[in-house]
Short mmCIF file of C-alpha atoms in Angstrom, two decimals:
data_model
loop_
_atom_site.label_atom_id
_atom_site.label_comp_id
_atom_site.label_asym_id
_atom_site.label_seq_id
_atom_site.Cartn_x
_atom_site.Cartn_y
_atom_site.Cartn_z
CA UNK A 77 122.16 -1.75 -226.21
CA UNK A 78 120.58 0.57 -228.94
CA UNK A 79 121.94 0.65 -232.34
CA UNK A 80 123.41 3.93 -231.79
CA UNK A 81 125.34 2.57 -228.62
CA UNK A 82 126.72 -0.25 -230.86
CA UNK A 83 127.98 2.04 -233.64
CA UNK A 84 129.56 4.06 -230.98
CA UNK A 85 131.28 0.93 -229.39
CA UNK A 86 132.47 -0.49 -232.77
CA UNK A 87 133.76 3.11 -233.65
CA UNK A 88 135.82 3.28 -230.45
CA UNK A 89 137.37 -0.25 -231.19
CA UNK A 90 138.25 0.87 -234.64
CA UNK A 91 140.06 3.91 -233.42
CA UNK A 92 141.74 1.87 -230.31
CA UNK A 93 142.93 -0.95 -233.05
CA UNK A 94 144.29 2.19 -235.36
CA UNK A 95 145.84 3.83 -232.47
CA UNK A 96 147.78 0.63 -231.70
CA UNK A 97 149.20 0.31 -235.04
CA UNK A 98 150.15 3.97 -235.21
CA UNK A 99 150.99 5.24 -231.44
CA UNK A 100 153.37 4.12 -228.50
CA UNK A 101 151.72 2.63 -225.70
CA UNK A 102 152.62 5.23 -223.44
CA UNK A 103 150.60 7.81 -225.67
CA UNK A 104 147.82 5.63 -225.70
CA UNK A 105 147.51 5.78 -222.13
CA UNK A 106 147.70 9.45 -222.14
CA UNK A 107 144.88 9.30 -224.73
CA UNK A 108 142.59 7.05 -222.43
CA UNK A 109 143.36 9.51 -219.78
CA UNK A 110 142.16 12.50 -221.92
CA UNK A 111 138.87 10.48 -223.00
CA UNK A 112 138.15 9.71 -219.44
CA UNK A 113 138.76 13.44 -218.42
CA UNK A 114 136.57 14.66 -221.14
CA UNK A 115 133.82 12.26 -220.18
CA UNK A 116 133.89 13.61 -216.52
CA UNK A 117 133.94 17.25 -217.62
CA UNK A 118 131.29 16.63 -220.04
CA UNK A 119 129.10 14.98 -217.47
CA UNK A 120 129.92 17.70 -214.77
CA UNK A 121 129.08 20.55 -217.13
CA UNK A 122 126.01 18.81 -218.71
CA UNK A 123 127.60 18.55 -222.21
CA UNK A 124 127.21 15.54 -224.49
CA UNK A 125 129.34 12.92 -223.01
CA UNK A 126 129.54 10.65 -226.14
CA UNK A 127 130.85 13.59 -228.30
CA UNK A 128 133.46 14.55 -225.66
CA UNK A 129 134.25 10.77 -225.55
CA UNK A 130 134.99 10.47 -229.21
CA UNK A 131 137.21 13.76 -229.50
CA UNK A 132 139.07 12.69 -226.39
CA UNK A 133 139.74 9.33 -227.97
CA UNK A 134 140.60 10.79 -231.43
CA UNK A 135 142.44 13.99 -230.41
CA UNK A 136 146.14 12.66 -230.97
CA UNK A 137 145.53 10.63 -234.16
CA UNK A 138 148.31 12.78 -235.94
CA UNK A 139 150.53 12.93 -232.98
CA UNK A 140 153.39 10.83 -234.45
CA UNK A 141 153.03 11.77 -238.09
CA UNK A 142 156.35 13.25 -239.48
CA UNK A 143 156.86 17.01 -240.12
CA UNK A 144 156.60 16.74 -243.83
CA UNK A 145 153.40 14.75 -243.68
CA UNK A 146 151.70 16.94 -241.33
CA UNK A 147 152.75 20.08 -243.57
CA UNK A 148 151.70 18.44 -246.51
CA UNK A 149 148.22 17.46 -245.24
CA UNK A 150 147.59 21.12 -243.98
CA UNK A 151 148.27 22.64 -246.98
CA UNK A 152 146.18 20.11 -248.98
CA UNK A 153 143.27 20.93 -246.84
CA UNK A 154 143.82 24.69 -247.28
CA UNK A 155 144.77 25.54 -243.54
CA UNK A 156 146.35 28.68 -242.87
CA UNK A 157 149.99 28.20 -241.93
CA UNK A 158 151.67 30.76 -239.46
CA UNK A 159 155.56 30.93 -239.20
CA UNK A 160 155.47 29.04 -236.14
CA UNK A 161 153.71 26.18 -237.71
CA UNK A 162 156.45 25.98 -240.33
CA UNK A 163 159.12 26.10 -237.78
CA UNK A 164 157.53 23.63 -235.36
CA UNK A 165 154.97 21.51 -237.72
CA UNK A 166 154.26 19.54 -234.72
CA UNK A 167 151.78 22.08 -233.77
CA UNK A 168 149.79 20.95 -236.68
CA UNK A 169 148.88 17.55 -235.39
CA UNK A 170 145.47 18.79 -233.77
CA UNK A 171 144.09 20.41 -236.75
CA UNK A 172 145.35 17.25 -238.97
CA UNK A 173 143.95 14.90 -236.46
CA UNK A 174 140.63 16.42 -237.23
CA UNK A 175 141.23 15.57 -240.91
CA UNK A 176 142.30 11.97 -239.91
CA UNK A 177 139.05 11.58 -237.82
CA UNK A 178 137.06 12.74 -240.90
CA UNK A 179 138.64 10.85 -243.44
CA UNK A 180 139.79 7.67 -241.69
CA UNK A 181 136.66 7.36 -239.48
CA UNK A 182 134.08 9.02 -241.23
CA UNK A 183 133.61 11.48 -238.30
CA UNK A 184 131.03 14.68 -239.63
CA UNK A 185 130.04 15.99 -236.56
CA UNK A 186 131.41 19.56 -236.62
CA UNK A 187 131.85 20.01 -232.88
CA UNK A 188 133.79 16.77 -232.35
CA UNK A 189 136.02 17.80 -235.48
CA UNK A 190 136.48 21.35 -233.94
CA UNK A 191 137.35 19.74 -230.43
CA UNK A 192 139.99 17.65 -231.87
CA UNK A 193 141.32 20.51 -233.84
CA UNK A 194 141.26 22.89 -230.92
CA UNK A 195 142.92 20.61 -228.27
CA UNK A 196 146.46 22.17 -228.47
CA UNK A 197 146.20 25.64 -229.47
CA UNK A 198 142.56 26.53 -228.56
CA UNK A 199 140.67 29.00 -230.66
CA UNK A 200 139.08 32.46 -229.64
CA UNK A 201 135.36 31.75 -228.84
CA UNK A 202 135.60 28.08 -228.96
CA UNK A 203 132.64 25.92 -227.98
CA UNK A 204 132.45 24.22 -224.54
CA UNK A 205 133.28 20.77 -226.00
CA UNK A 206 136.38 22.31 -227.12
CA UNK A 207 137.29 23.67 -223.92
CA UNK A 208 136.71 20.19 -222.47
CA UNK A 209 139.16 18.48 -224.64
CA UNK A 210 141.82 21.21 -224.69
CA UNK A 211 141.47 21.00 -220.86
CA UNK A 212 141.45 17.39 -220.49
CA UNK A 213 144.81 16.99 -222.79
CA UNK A 214 146.81 19.13 -220.36
CA UNK A 215 145.19 18.11 -217.14
CA UNK A 216 144.43 14.20 -217.23
CA UNK A 217 146.11 12.39 -214.23
CA UNK A 218 148.96 11.17 -216.27
CA UNK A 219 150.36 14.55 -216.72
CA UNK A 220 151.38 14.67 -213.07
CA UNK A 221 150.11 15.57 -209.47
CA UNK A 222 151.75 19.02 -209.01
CA UNK A 223 149.88 21.67 -206.86
CA UNK A 224 149.72 23.85 -209.96
CA UNK A 225 148.04 20.95 -211.85
CA UNK A 226 145.61 20.03 -209.33
CA UNK A 227 144.61 23.78 -209.21
CA UNK A 228 143.84 23.90 -212.83
CA UNK A 229 142.06 20.47 -212.38
CA UNK A 230 139.76 22.17 -209.88
CA UNK A 231 139.26 25.29 -212.10
CA UNK A 232 138.47 23.03 -214.87
CA UNK A 233 135.32 21.66 -212.71
CA UNK A 234 134.43 25.02 -211.34
CA UNK A 235 134.60 26.89 -214.69
CA UNK A 236 135.65 25.69 -218.05
CA UNK A 237 136.23 29.12 -219.61
CA UNK A 238 138.30 30.68 -216.75
CA UNK A 239 139.90 27.46 -216.65
CA UNK A 240 141.13 27.73 -220.36
CA UNK A 241 142.99 31.13 -219.83
CA UNK A 242 144.58 29.83 -216.52
CA UNK A 243 145.84 26.64 -218.43
CA UNK A 244 147.32 29.08 -221.08
CA UNK A 245 149.01 31.19 -218.75
CA UNK A 246 150.61 28.13 -217.29
CA UNK A 247 151.55 26.84 -220.58
CA UNK A 248 153.06 30.04 -221.64
CA UNK A 249 155.17 30.29 -218.14
CA UNK A 250 156.60 26.90 -219.27
CA UNK A 251 157.41 27.85 -222.88
CA UNK A 252 158.80 30.96 -222.05
CA UNK A 253 161.18 29.43 -219.31
CA UNK A 254 162.10 27.02 -222.07
CA UNK A 255 162.83 29.72 -224.58
CA UNK A 256 160.08 28.14 -227.00
CA UNK A 257 158.05 29.83 -229.55
CA UNK A 258 154.44 30.57 -228.52
CA UNK A 259 151.83 30.14 -231.47
CA UNK A 260 149.60 33.59 -231.87
CA UNK A 261 146.78 31.49 -232.04
CA UNK A 262 147.37 30.20 -228.52
CA UNK A 263 147.87 33.72 -227.55
CA UNK A 264 144.70 35.17 -229.08
CA UNK A 265 142.83 31.98 -227.27
CA UNK A 266 144.29 33.11 -223.94
CA UNK A 267 143.45 36.84 -224.45
CA UNK A 268 139.92 36.08 -225.70
CA UNK A 269 138.92 33.93 -222.59
CA UNK A 270 140.66 36.13 -220.50
CA UNK A 271 138.54 39.33 -221.66
CA UNK A 272 135.24 37.23 -221.42
CA UNK A 273 135.96 35.69 -218.07
CA UNK A 274 138.49 37.79 -216.17
CA UNK A 275 137.80 36.85 -212.57
CA UNK A 276 140.44 34.51 -210.99
CA UNK A 277 139.42 31.27 -209.43
CA UNK A 278 140.56 30.66 -205.97
CA UNK A 279 140.28 27.60 -203.87
CA UNK A 280 140.69 26.80 -200.24
#
């Protein structure tokens, strides 16, 4: 094992130990599912597997932070806050999670931090690593086994970019049916990817 591999293994164990103290077991199961799907997608699309693994493992670090803590950390970092963030601070857990990854675990890689920050709402023009973690969060096996999810999983391996807007559309349908707010950034993400990659995928 190389020095780099040893350091990566040690970091992974530090993160797992931290998660055990801060996240319920069911959420850890989800996190490990995201980590593995991010690895699989990265390998399939010839991306950096180690970066995908780290971002997947750390994507939900702030998932169980209380609303006031999320808002305080976002404001201290100077993050722009939309009224939807104020109404539903939980949406900030992705951006705040990147802060935790940086400050608690010393992560400095901009791509990893962006992938953590973008995993919930996405971002117009986000890079492929962010697309991988964004999709893995929604589509890891623990999310279910419906025909709709399986179609999106196939799409994610066929074309990351088209899968992003397809995944956004599916999420919006759920949010609209539940009379939930839709964050403007999520809509901007969907529109950007749809404009760039409009062809809808079909599978037989």
